[in-house]
Amino acid sequence: MPNVSERQHPMSQPVPDISLKYLNLLAEKYPSIQAASTAIINLTALLQLPKGAEHFLSDVHGEHEAFEHVVRNGAGSIWRKIDGMFGDSMTKPERRNLATLIYYPELKAPLMLGSVADKDEWSRLTLIRLVKFCRSLAGKYRRSTVRNFLHSHLAETMEELLYDQEGVASKAAYYQSQIDTIVATGSTLTFIIALAELIQRLAVARLHIIGDIYDRGPGAHIILDSLMQYHQVDIQWGNHDILWMGAAAGSDACIANVIRFCLRYGNMETLENGYGISMLPLASFALEAYRDDPCALFGPKLPKDHNFTSQEIRLLAQMQKAIAIIQFKLESQVIKRRPHYLMDDRLLLDKVDYARGVMTLDGVEHPLLDTQFPTSDPANPDALTPEEHAVVEKLRQSFVNSRKLQQHTRFLFAKGSLYLVHDGNLLYHGCVAMNDDGEFRAFNVDGESFTGRAFLDRVDRLSRQGYFAIDNPAQKQYGMDVMWFLWCAPQSPLFGKEKMATFERYFLTDKATHAERRNPYYSLRDNEDSARKILTEFGLDPDHGCIINGHVPVKVVKGERPIKANGKLIVIDGGFSRAYQKETGIAGYTLISNSRYLLLAAHQPFESTEKAVSEELDIDTEIEVIHTYPRRMLIGDTDRGRGIQEQIDELHALLHAYREGLIKEHRLDD
């Protein structure tokens, strides 16, 4: 990457060939020579600011408290900066106190104010420290950017505090007067909260979520509410995300999977309280259809501290079996409707001998653990009964009419995609499907073959079609089927396994039938040549770029490393979800990219927000420097900087058109 000094000055570059029609449109925004010149000055200066810190998270799986904490503490970066700035002037308990105040100002500030003898003195000292800390972070941003982060009624005072030169004798009294007046007017809490929130925003310029916001944990809806308020965020969809998106679009197969998954893990919080999805139609049906069936194989997997009664657990099991059978029927219908998915081996219902209670797979008979199928017709096993059909209709209406779910789904489409090319790196959740020989696996549709990037682009577009093509039912159905395909098909770049053995895990004892072999990608990704091949496929420089990947937890307890392919691929799924922490040994990885380093943060489990506030328990985080940049990265070195440079070039063309008389000024500046 070239040094800034090596770049040619924009004024010496030839004026780009831009149509007069476009320049006239641009002139509406910059209606005079002075307006265009000022914009060039401001944008050119912006290129010289340091690149803002970026934070990469993956596989948060509804663990909203841990997610919120890691976002609030900037993956430990706020604590490290407090340590460096106040290490000589504050004790460690005092620094920890300040850190907790910044993370949870609305909860911690009242507790701290209630515990000090001299509230005014504490308020003054705390405000001064927070302002000092804010100033150190604000130096990476333009004033206008910082101003946009401020509450409008506080903006003027906050700007004075942040940019005032208190060291200048004539301003020292002015600065102190501001602090004193904030305290005297009883505004301390308001300004502490505002300063703490500003610190959180300035600490991380952009948040990247590498998939799987949903499932397992109870607060996916809370996480999405937070992301919708975040200042800059992008999302690479995970397999669990696309499943919920498909359900929101109205895919019956996706809806059945979502509900079954929630029932299996006793996690109804997001479904019922978050999105207001009524389970009453399913519960009523299950109680009737499976009233004499204990549904023992379908007992929910609950945490030890659950508070379900035995009757509730039985009902959850009956509901889970009811929706599982509905799911298997609906999925068989999709597979038959889309033969090019090549999933005929997953047509399992017609392989069951219902009279004898056995199933034949690959020529081998397997006894079924459960032989009660009161809603199955052996002659037409994938047909819904009228009662099942009615349940599906009611559930679909609940999903498509959930205002909050639709709001979140539109946000996921607006801010998300299957992959992202960003600053020379490639971000995606699952995989790029490959064959054993390392070549990209082909997917054939109507005689046309799609591989690698082209395939991801195709299914990304079709997924959007499945949600937005409301005026074309056939196109919408095709797209909804693609979202289900992305959830569980062997070719799916989000799933990455040869099959989803849900039926076998429920009904067969033979563990060999439960195996879900991963796509060869997951062994090939350890190889640098494979990673370089993928980077090249997506138009990136394999010498400088890397892949940031999630989906499969890194089992640290077994000696696995998140850095693979000689540093060309980094896996940041380390077990954010409590359900995976026994496998991984930690509680998740996050990645931080600032202007000087690429850092990998390994986090230990988070107990609770309550303990974080009352006992000041932060997440213990170990930081590993993956890469040190040869010089400080500037905005001009980023994709954003290249976009800004394009704007500058266009403005130079407009300036040239004004001065050559090709376009008249729309406004005369004084």
XYZ file of C-alpha atoms in Angstrom:
670
model
C 0.000 0.000 0.000
C 1.595 3.334 -1.044
C 2.442 6.088 1.413
C 0.262 9.168 1.300
C 3.243 11.225 0.154
C 3.550 9.023 -2.926
C 0.050 9.830 -4.120
C -0.399 12.359 -6.879
C -2.092 15.537 -5.663
C -5.676 15.701 -6.945
C -5.083 19.144 -8.494
C -2.421 17.672 -10.773
C -4.649 14.869 -12.013
C -6.520 15.193 -15.299
C -10.174 16.124 -14.988
C -12.227 12.924 -15.368
C -14.567 12.564 -18.294
C -17.954 13.042 -16.639
C -21.128 13.856 -18.525
C -22.572 17.348 -18.304
C -25.899 15.801 -17.331
C -24.338 14.306 -14.201
C -22.411 17.506 -13.436
C -25.622 19.529 -13.637
C -27.150 17.169 -11.075
C -24.061 17.564 -8.887
C -24.361 21.347 -9.236
C -27.707 21.207 -7.435
C -25.855 20.091 -4.314
C -22.814 22.335 -4.903
C -24.365 25.361 -6.605
C -21.300 27.604 -6.807
C -17.549 27.632 -7.338
C -17.044 28.323 -3.643
C -19.335 25.475 -2.566
C -17.460 22.978 -4.757
C -14.073 24.317 -3.637
C -15.003 24.098 0.059
C -16.192 20.515 -0.377
C -12.897 19.592 -2.075
C -10.937 21.161 0.797
C -12.937 19.325 3.476
C -12.944 15.954 1.731
C -9.227 16.089 0.905
C -8.425 16.825 4.551
C -10.661 13.929 5.646
C -8.442 11.480 3.752
C -5.582 12.335 6.127
C -7.391 11.312 9.318
C -6.523 7.928 10.891
C -8.746 5.015 9.961
C -11.379 4.426 12.633
C -11.401 1.247 14.692
C -13.589 -1.569 13.350
C -14.972 -4.448 15.390
C -15.827 -7.886 13.938
C -18.188 -10.259 15.803
C -19.651 -13.607 14.784
C -22.182 -16.191 15.960
C -23.686 -14.230 18.845
C -26.741 -16.566 18.793
C -29.105 -14.423 20.831
C -26.714 -13.891 23.769
C -27.764 -10.274 24.099
C -26.119 -9.462 27.436
C -22.682 -10.702 26.354
C -23.119 -9.027 22.968
C -24.098 -5.694 24.510
C -21.153 -5.821 26.892
C -18.577 -6.559 24.200
C -19.981 -3.751 22.065
C -20.094 -1.331 25.006
C -16.494 -2.057 26.010
C -15.188 -2.083 22.443
C -13.823 -5.634 22.861
C -11.712 -4.376 25.759
C -10.306 -1.378 23.874
C -11.912 1.158 26.219
C -10.332 -0.480 29.251
C -6.928 -0.558 27.580
C -7.167 3.152 26.789
C -8.284 3.984 30.347
C -5.339 1.973 31.646
C -2.924 3.860 29.416
C -4.361 7.310 30.055
C -5.036 7.134 33.803
C -2.642 4.413 34.925
C -0.430 6.880 36.811
C -3.184 9.027 38.322
C -5.861 6.498 39.352
C -5.751 3.218 41.259
C -6.871 0.081 39.456
C -10.198 -0.047 41.373
C -10.798 3.593 40.391
C -10.020 2.811 36.751
C -12.329 -0.204 36.836
C -14.992 2.038 38.370
C -14.604 4.526 35.525
C -14.726 1.776 32.903
C -17.985 0.387 34.300
C -19.425 3.890 34.346
C -18.613 4.259 30.643
C -20.121 0.854 29.782
C -23.357 1.304 31.778
C -23.735 5.007 32.624
C -27.489 4.898 33.093
C -27.153 2.101 35.702
C -23.793 2.837 37.317
C -23.903 6.628 37.722
C -26.839 6.665 40.205
C -25.136 3.919 42.262
C -21.861 5.823 42.388
C -23.516 9.150 43.224
C -25.375 7.482 46.059
C -22.172 6.117 47.589
C -19.965 9.247 47.734
C -19.879 11.818 50.524
C -19.215 14.888 48.374
C -21.425 14.455 45.329
C -20.458 17.768 43.740
C -16.733 17.073 43.925
C -17.210 13.557 42.549
C -19.329 14.970 39.730
C -16.720 17.563 38.747
C -13.858 15.072 38.791
C -15.815 12.444 36.844
C -16.926 14.935 34.203
C -13.358 16.181 33.747
C -12.067 12.610 33.307
C -14.797 11.702 30.836
C -14.191 14.870 28.816
C -10.454 14.170 28.728
C -11.110 10.621 27.577
C -13.585 11.816 24.940
C -11.083 14.322 23.570
C -8.492 11.612 23.018
C -10.974 9.624 20.897
C -12.507 12.582 19.072
C -9.135 13.434 17.517
C -9.716 10.738 14.877
C -12.929 12.341 13.672
C -14.069 15.531 11.981
C -16.027 17.868 14.231
C -19.091 17.442 12.053
C -18.993 13.667 12.601
C -18.729 14.062 16.365
C -21.537 16.647 16.278
C -23.813 14.133 14.575
C -23.321 11.767 17.519
C -24.490 14.359 20.060
C -27.986 14.935 21.413
C -29.215 18.155 19.834
C -30.031 19.908 23.128
C -26.571 19.106 24.520
C -24.540 19.637 21.352
C -23.398 23.218 21.917
C -22.166 22.612 25.471
C -20.594 19.275 24.585
C -18.679 20.777 21.677
C -17.348 23.536 23.907
C -16.154 20.937 26.414
C -14.559 18.727 23.770
C -12.755 21.373 21.764
C -12.088 24.097 24.331
C -8.402 24.792 25.052
C -8.477 24.756 28.832
C -4.698 25.114 28.986
C -4.926 28.601 27.536
C -5.093 31.055 30.436
C -7.964 33.033 28.964
C -10.075 29.874 28.572
C -9.346 28.002 31.803
C -11.981 29.852 33.817
C -14.509 29.447 30.999
C -13.985 25.681 30.911
C -14.215 25.349 34.694
C -17.373 27.439 34.705
C -19.028 25.006 32.303
C -18.228 22.042 34.561
C -19.387 23.889 37.695
C -22.642 24.984 36.072
C -23.438 21.461 34.870
C -23.129 20.293 38.483
C -24.982 23.284 39.945
C -27.966 22.825 37.621
C -28.339 19.155 38.500
C -27.338 18.065 34.994
C -24.516 15.747 36.023
C -26.284 12.483 35.194
C -27.437 13.772 31.820
C -23.912 14.768 30.790
C -22.247 11.638 32.211
C -24.607 9.445 30.188
C -24.084 11.565 27.070
C -20.289 11.502 27.406
C -20.217 7.736 28.078
C -22.403 7.023 25.049
C -20.191 9.270 22.929
C -17.094 7.361 24.101
C -18.704 4.066 23.105
C -19.478 5.444 19.645
C -16.082 7.008 19.086
C -14.225 3.894 20.283
C -15.540 1.800 17.366
C -16.254 3.453 14.014
C -17.856 0.413 12.387
C -19.294 -2.908 13.490
C -19.203 -6.046 11.309
C -21.477 -8.965 12.258
C -20.302 -12.163 10.542
C -23.584 -14.012 10.865
C -25.886 -15.932 13.201
C -27.614 -13.342 15.329
C -30.494 -15.777 15.931
C -31.180 -18.945 17.958
C -29.976 -20.634 21.141
C -29.868 -17.472 23.298
C -33.042 -15.580 24.299
C -32.345 -12.101 22.951
C -31.866 -12.019 19.171
C -34.605 -9.381 18.932
C -32.817 -7.259 21.544
C -29.545 -7.517 19.607
C -31.265 -6.420 16.406
C -32.877 -3.469 18.182
C -29.380 -2.421 19.272
C -27.905 -2.901 15.799
C -30.627 -0.741 14.280
C -29.459 2.106 16.532
C -25.756 1.548 15.836
C -24.043 4.314 13.880
C -22.399 2.106 11.217
C -22.928 -1.635 10.820
C -22.913 -4.350 8.178
C -24.082 -7.953 8.478
C -23.078 -11.094 6.640
C -26.026 -13.453 6.976
C -25.619 -16.709 8.824
C -27.653 -19.875 8.289
C -29.808 -19.127 11.343
C -30.412 -15.578 10.132
C -31.546 -16.647 6.673
C -33.904 -19.163 8.279
C -35.681 -16.411 10.236
C -35.637 -14.148 7.176
C -37.299 -16.916 5.169
C -39.879 -17.356 7.910
C -40.592 -13.615 7.879
C -41.041 -13.808 4.096
C -43.705 -16.501 4.588
C -41.809 -19.710 3.763
C -43.724 -22.529 5.474
C -40.648 -24.769 5.560
C -38.571 -22.031 7.212
C -41.360 -21.253 9.700
C -41.563 -24.913 10.757
C -37.787 -25.062 11.253
C -37.739 -21.856 13.311
C -40.482 -23.086 15.624
C -39.036 -26.581 15.993
C -35.633 -25.144 16.874
C -37.135 -22.828 19.515
C -39.132 -25.688 21.043
C -36.164 -28.057 21.003
C -34.140 -25.685 23.172
C -37.022 -24.270 25.207
C -36.183 -20.829 23.864
C -39.500 -19.103 23.254
C -38.460 -15.616 24.347
C -37.642 -14.204 20.905
C -40.518 -16.012 19.225
C -43.319 -15.117 21.620
C -42.242 -12.047 23.610
C -39.917 -10.513 21.035
C -42.102 -10.949 17.979
C -45.522 -11.765 19.391
C -45.841 -15.055 17.467
C -48.750 -17.000 18.968
C -48.103 -20.687 19.573
C -51.713 -21.341 20.561
C -52.739 -22.919 17.198
C -49.826 -25.358 17.372
C -50.365 -26.108 21.071
C -54.065 -26.830 20.542
C -53.318 -29.093 17.585
C -50.524 -30.959 19.411
C -52.668 -31.584 22.485
C -55.328 -33.169 20.293
C -53.231 -35.046 17.711
C -50.629 -36.351 20.220
C -52.761 -36.507 23.386
C -51.876 -40.185 24.026
C -48.247 -39.826 22.906
C -45.634 -38.941 25.571
C -43.345 -37.766 22.737
C -40.382 -38.908 24.821
C -37.874 -38.430 21.998
C -38.861 -34.797 21.709
C -38.154 -33.611 25.232
C -36.666 -30.102 25.066
C -32.966 -29.572 25.803
C -33.247 -27.211 28.763
C -30.599 -25.557 30.954
C -30.266 -26.804 34.516
C -31.756 -23.604 35.951
C -34.960 -23.747 33.864
C -38.327 -23.085 35.527
C -40.640 -25.178 33.333
C -43.144 -27.497 35.063
C -43.438 -31.160 34.062
C -46.735 -30.405 32.285
C -45.124 -27.576 30.333
C -42.209 -29.812 29.346
C -44.618 -32.476 28.064
C -46.511 -29.843 26.053
C -43.220 -28.528 24.588
C -42.371 -32.108 23.549
C -45.781 -32.656 21.946
C -45.572 -29.334 20.111
C -42.034 -30.127 18.970
C -43.066 -33.494 17.537
C -46.092 -31.954 15.851
C -44.062 -29.234 14.121
C -41.223 -31.670 13.295
C -43.577 -33.934 11.353
C -45.047 -30.872 9.618
C -41.497 -29.718 8.814
C -40.510 -33.052 7.243
C -43.617 -32.967 5.063
C -43.074 -29.370 3.949
C -39.398 -29.994 3.192
C -40.278 -33.021 1.054
C -42.591 -30.772 -0.926
C -39.800 -28.224 -1.536
C -37.375 -30.949 -2.639
C -39.893 -32.327 -5.130
C -40.728 -28.808 -6.309
C -37.037 -28.011 -6.949
C -35.374 -31.145 -8.392
C -32.267 -29.142 -9.355
C -31.431 -28.922 -5.626
C -30.371 -32.585 -5.997
C -31.724 -33.444 -2.549
C -33.765 -36.554 -3.366
C -31.747 -38.471 -0.780
C -33.503 -36.307 1.848
C -36.960 -37.570 0.822
C -37.162 -39.701 3.945
C -40.859 -40.044 4.664
C -41.393 -42.430 1.739
C -38.570 -44.606 3.080
C -40.540 -45.407 6.239
C -42.520 -48.628 6.580
C -45.156 -47.296 8.957
C -46.749 -50.711 9.567
C -43.479 -52.412 10.544
C -41.883 -49.382 12.231
C -38.673 -49.461 10.204
C -36.868 -47.188 7.785
C -34.653 -48.216 4.872
C -31.592 -46.081 4.138
C -29.038 -47.114 1.516
C -30.444 -50.635 1.543
C -30.191 -51.007 5.325
C -33.252 -51.351 7.557
C -33.253 -49.309 10.760
C -35.841 -49.745 13.516
C -37.615 -46.506 14.423
C -37.385 -45.287 18.012
C -40.883 -43.829 17.698
C -43.593 -45.461 15.594
C -46.528 -43.169 16.360
C -47.366 -41.143 13.249
C -51.063 -40.287 13.669
C -51.018 -37.621 10.927
C -49.087 -39.582 8.278
C -50.660 -41.229 5.239
C -48.336 -44.045 4.031
C -49.718 -43.642 0.528
C -48.943 -39.911 0.498
C -46.506 -39.310 3.355
C -45.626 -35.671 2.585
C -49.243 -34.464 2.484
C -50.446 -32.260 5.336
C -53.700 -33.210 7.016
C -56.436 -30.536 6.927
C -55.689 -29.800 10.593
C -51.940 -29.436 9.943
C -52.658 -27.227 6.953
C -54.817 -24.953 9.145
C -52.040 -24.704 11.743
C -49.484 -23.787 9.068
C -51.791 -21.102 7.663
C -52.265 -19.513 11.098
C -48.554 -19.626 11.914
C -47.674 -18.048 8.571
C -50.060 -15.190 9.253
C -48.424 -14.615 12.651
C -44.967 -14.412 11.087
C -45.800 -12.179 8.131
C -47.904 -9.861 10.321
C -45.347 -9.466 13.122
C -44.382 -5.807 12.808
C -41.172 -6.171 14.800
C -40.026 -9.255 12.868
C -40.696 -7.535 9.540
C -38.810 -4.453 10.715
C -35.809 -6.552 11.695
C -35.921 -8.564 8.463
C -35.933 -5.452 6.294
C -32.955 -4.210 8.290
C -31.125 -7.502 7.666
C -31.735 -7.142 3.950
C -30.735 -3.465 3.944
C -27.511 -3.891 5.923
C -26.723 -7.488 5.069
C -25.552 -9.822 2.341
C -24.033 -13.269 1.919
C -20.544 -11.791 1.785
C -18.756 -8.455 1.906
C -15.582 -7.284 0.206
C -14.185 -4.645 2.548
C -10.806 -2.901 2.542
C -9.159 -5.735 0.650
C -10.601 -8.447 2.912
C -13.433 -10.940 2.391
C -16.097 -11.424 5.059
C -18.571 -14.311 5.062
C -20.235 -16.587 7.590
C -20.046 -20.116 6.221
C -18.035 -21.271 3.242
C -17.446 -21.163 -0.479
C -18.440 -24.696 -1.496
C -15.523 -26.720 -2.883
C -14.787 -30.210 -4.142
C -12.167 -32.503 -2.647
C -9.677 -31.409 -5.318
C -9.957 -27.753 -4.228
C -12.011 -26.600 -7.204
C -15.204 -24.640 -6.591
C -18.280 -26.832 -6.585
C -20.659 -26.136 -9.460
C -24.389 -25.662 -9.068
C -26.392 -26.211 -12.258
C -29.646 -24.467 -13.104
C -31.352 -24.958 -16.469
C -28.090 -25.875 -18.154
C -26.137 -22.967 -16.654
C -23.346 -23.594 -14.153
C -22.629 -21.306 -11.189
C -19.528 -21.525 -8.981
C -17.755 -19.444 -6.369
C -18.681 -15.776 -6.304
C -21.223 -16.080 -9.121
C -23.202 -18.638 -7.121
C -23.197 -16.487 -3.966
C -24.320 -13.484 -5.997
C -27.156 -15.540 -7.499
C -28.581 -16.890 -4.235
C -28.155 -13.501 -2.539
C -30.324 -11.922 -5.264
C -32.882 -14.733 -5.168
C -33.207 -14.426 -1.378
C -34.130 -10.772 -1.787
C -36.617 -11.803 -4.444
C -38.173 -14.226 -1.942
C -38.937 -11.338 0.389
C -39.657 -8.402 -1.920
C -41.283 -9.929 -5.061
C -44.772 -9.605 -3.602
C -46.305 -8.808 -7.005
C -45.036 -12.061 -8.543
C -46.055 -15.131 -6.464
C -44.004 -17.573 -8.553
C -40.810 -15.532 -8.195
C -41.476 -15.019 -4.505
C -41.972 -18.748 -3.925
C -38.759 -19.499 -5.825
C -36.868 -17.044 -3.626
C -38.407 -18.377 -0.411
C -37.362 -21.887 -1.420
C -33.828 -20.546 -1.943
C -33.792 -19.233 1.638
C -34.716 -22.716 2.882
C -32.011 -24.123 0.545
C -29.452 -21.797 2.167
C -30.474 -23.114 5.587
C -29.867 -26.803 4.971
C -28.793 -27.819 1.453
C -25.406 -29.458 0.752
C -24.529 -26.738 -1.774
C -25.418 -23.930 0.619
C -22.584 -21.497 1.401
C -24.205 -20.934 4.806
C -24.765 -24.548 5.885
C -21.670 -26.285 4.519
C -22.588 -29.907 5.282
C -23.709 -32.816 3.133
C -27.006 -33.163 4.996
C -28.975 -31.941 7.988
C -29.725 -35.194 9.790
C -32.679 -33.955 11.872
C -34.939 -36.929 11.124
C -32.183 -39.465 11.822
C -31.249 -37.851 15.126
C -34.836 -38.020 16.313
C -35.787 -41.502 15.127
C -32.712 -43.727 14.547
C -30.243 -45.206 17.031
C -27.451 -45.829 14.528
C -25.010 -42.955 15.130
C -23.560 -43.413 11.660
C -26.811 -42.077 10.207
C -26.480 -38.937 12.354
C -23.178 -37.894 10.817
C -23.200 -34.596 8.917
C -20.038 -34.536 6.821
C -18.692 -31.061 6.208
C -17.943 -29.627 2.812
C -14.263 -30.100 1.816
C -13.870 -26.339 2.280
C -13.491 -26.884 6.024
C -10.329 -28.945 5.610
C -9.051 -27.030 2.593
C -9.320 -23.676 4.373
C -6.259 -24.603 6.447
C -4.293 -24.515 3.200
C -2.936 -21.144 2.082
C -3.396 -21.973 -1.606
C -7.125 -22.511 -1.066
C -7.506 -19.220 0.784
C -5.591 -17.392 -1.943
C -7.807 -19.034 -4.582
C -10.932 -17.790 -2.807
C -9.567 -14.254 -2.409
C -8.703 -14.149 -6.110
C -12.181 -15.412 -7.005
C -13.667 -12.380 -5.255
C -11.328 -9.945 -7.002
C -8.979 -9.402 -4.058
C -5.205 -9.298 -3.809
C -4.210 -12.592 -2.145
C -0.886 -11.119 -1.037
C -2.523 -8.513 1.176
C -6.112 -9.626 1.833
C -7.503 -12.161 4.267
C -10.793 -14.018 4.838
C -12.786 -13.399 8.026
C -15.010 -16.411 8.681
C -17.490 -17.661 11.298
C -19.992 -20.552 11.586
C -17.841 -23.399 12.944
C -16.621 -22.845 16.521
C -12.879 -22.995 17.100
C -12.282 -25.686 19.732
C -9.529 -24.010 21.709
C -9.665 -26.746 24.368
C -8.519 -29.213 21.696
C -5.671 -27.011 20.552
C -7.372 -25.464 17.510
C -6.246 -22.039 16.364
C -8.442 -19.354 14.810
C -5.671 -18.206 12.462
C -5.428 -20.520 9.479
C -3.839 -20.745 6.014
C -0.694 -18.930 7.128
C -2.749 -15.949 8.273
C -4.925 -15.733 5.163
C -8.068 -16.909 6.991
C -9.283 -16.027 10.485
C -12.205 -17.837 12.168
C -13.869 -15.692 14.824
C -16.544 -18.119 16.055
C -15.162 -19.028 19.438
C -18.348 -19.820 21.317
C -20.270 -16.616 22.038
C -23.283 -18.822 22.726
C -23.240 -20.501 26.134
C -24.292 -23.741 24.437
C -20.940 -23.968 22.626
C -18.580 -22.832 25.380
C -17.880 -26.360 26.662
C -16.717 -27.273 23.151
C -14.581 -24.194 22.635
C -13.217 -23.472 26.090
C -13.718 -19.721 25.664
C -16.665 -17.382 25.083
C -15.951 -16.085 21.644
C -13.416 -14.310 19.501
C -13.743 -10.842 18.119
C -11.434 -9.049 15.739
C -10.386 -5.404 16.006
C -8.862 -3.451 13.160
C -7.559 0.010 14.043
C -5.161 2.368 12.309
C -2.056 0.524 13.562
C -2.906 -3.130 14.199
C -5.139 -6.083 13.434
C -5.948 -7.605 16.824
C -7.626 -10.868 17.837
C -9.502 -10.773 21.151
C -10.311 -14.037 22.972
C -13.069 -13.526 25.537
C -13.896 -15.433 28.701
C -17.556 -16.043 29.679
C -19.700 -13.090 30.680
C -21.767 -13.607 33.817
C -24.489 -10.960 33.644
C -25.158 -7.258 33.215
C -26.205 -7.109 36.861
C -22.810 -8.362 38.063
C -20.994 -6.209 35.521
C -22.617 -3.146 37.107
C -22.754 -4.086 40.798
C -19.452 -5.997 41.055
C -17.683 -4.329 38.098
C -17.001 -7.697 36.488
C -15.690 -7.051 33.004
C -15.061 -9.784 30.422
C -11.495 -11.028 30.691
C -9.978 -10.642 27.253
C -6.657 -11.763 25.848
C -5.364 -9.716 22.924
C -3.112 -11.071 20.199
C -1.560 -8.805 17.586
C -2.069 -10.553 14.236
C -0.643 -7.868 12.020
C 1.146 -4.555 12.457
C 0.704 -2.121 9.591
C 3.965 -0.715 8.185
C 2.609 2.773 8.767
C -0.513 4.231 10.312
C -3.574 3.511 8.185
C -5.470 6.595 7.071
C -9.006 6.969 5.767
C -7.414 7.521 2.372
C -6.119 3.925 2.474
C -9.596 2.408 2.845
C -12.545 1.641 0.579
C -14.262 4.630 2.142
C -11.261 6.758 1.223
C -11.366 5.574 -2.361
C -15.035 6.534 -2.501
C -14.189 9.969 -1.097
C -11.445 10.376 -3.701
C -14.004 9.662 -6.423
C -16.184 12.429 -4.987
C -13.194 14.774 -5.013
C -12.465 13.922 -8.641
C -16.086 14.613 -9.574
C -15.997 17.925 -7.729
C -12.849 18.906 -9.622
C -14.720 18.173 -12.842
C -17.597 20.364 -11.635
C -15.155 23.131 -10.702
C -13.597 22.880 -14.166
C -17.060 23.068 -15.778
C -17.921 26.184 -13.780
C -14.674 27.910 -14.726
C -14.857 26.896 -18.379
C -18.386 28.267 -18.643
C -19.915 24.847 -19.348
C -22.228 25.163 -16.331
C -23.587 28.321 -14.741
C -23.420 28.834 -10.984
C -26.796 28.200 -9.378
C -26.065 30.534 -6.489
C -23.720 33.467 -5.851
C -21.815 33.277 -2.572
C -20.877 36.422 -0.707
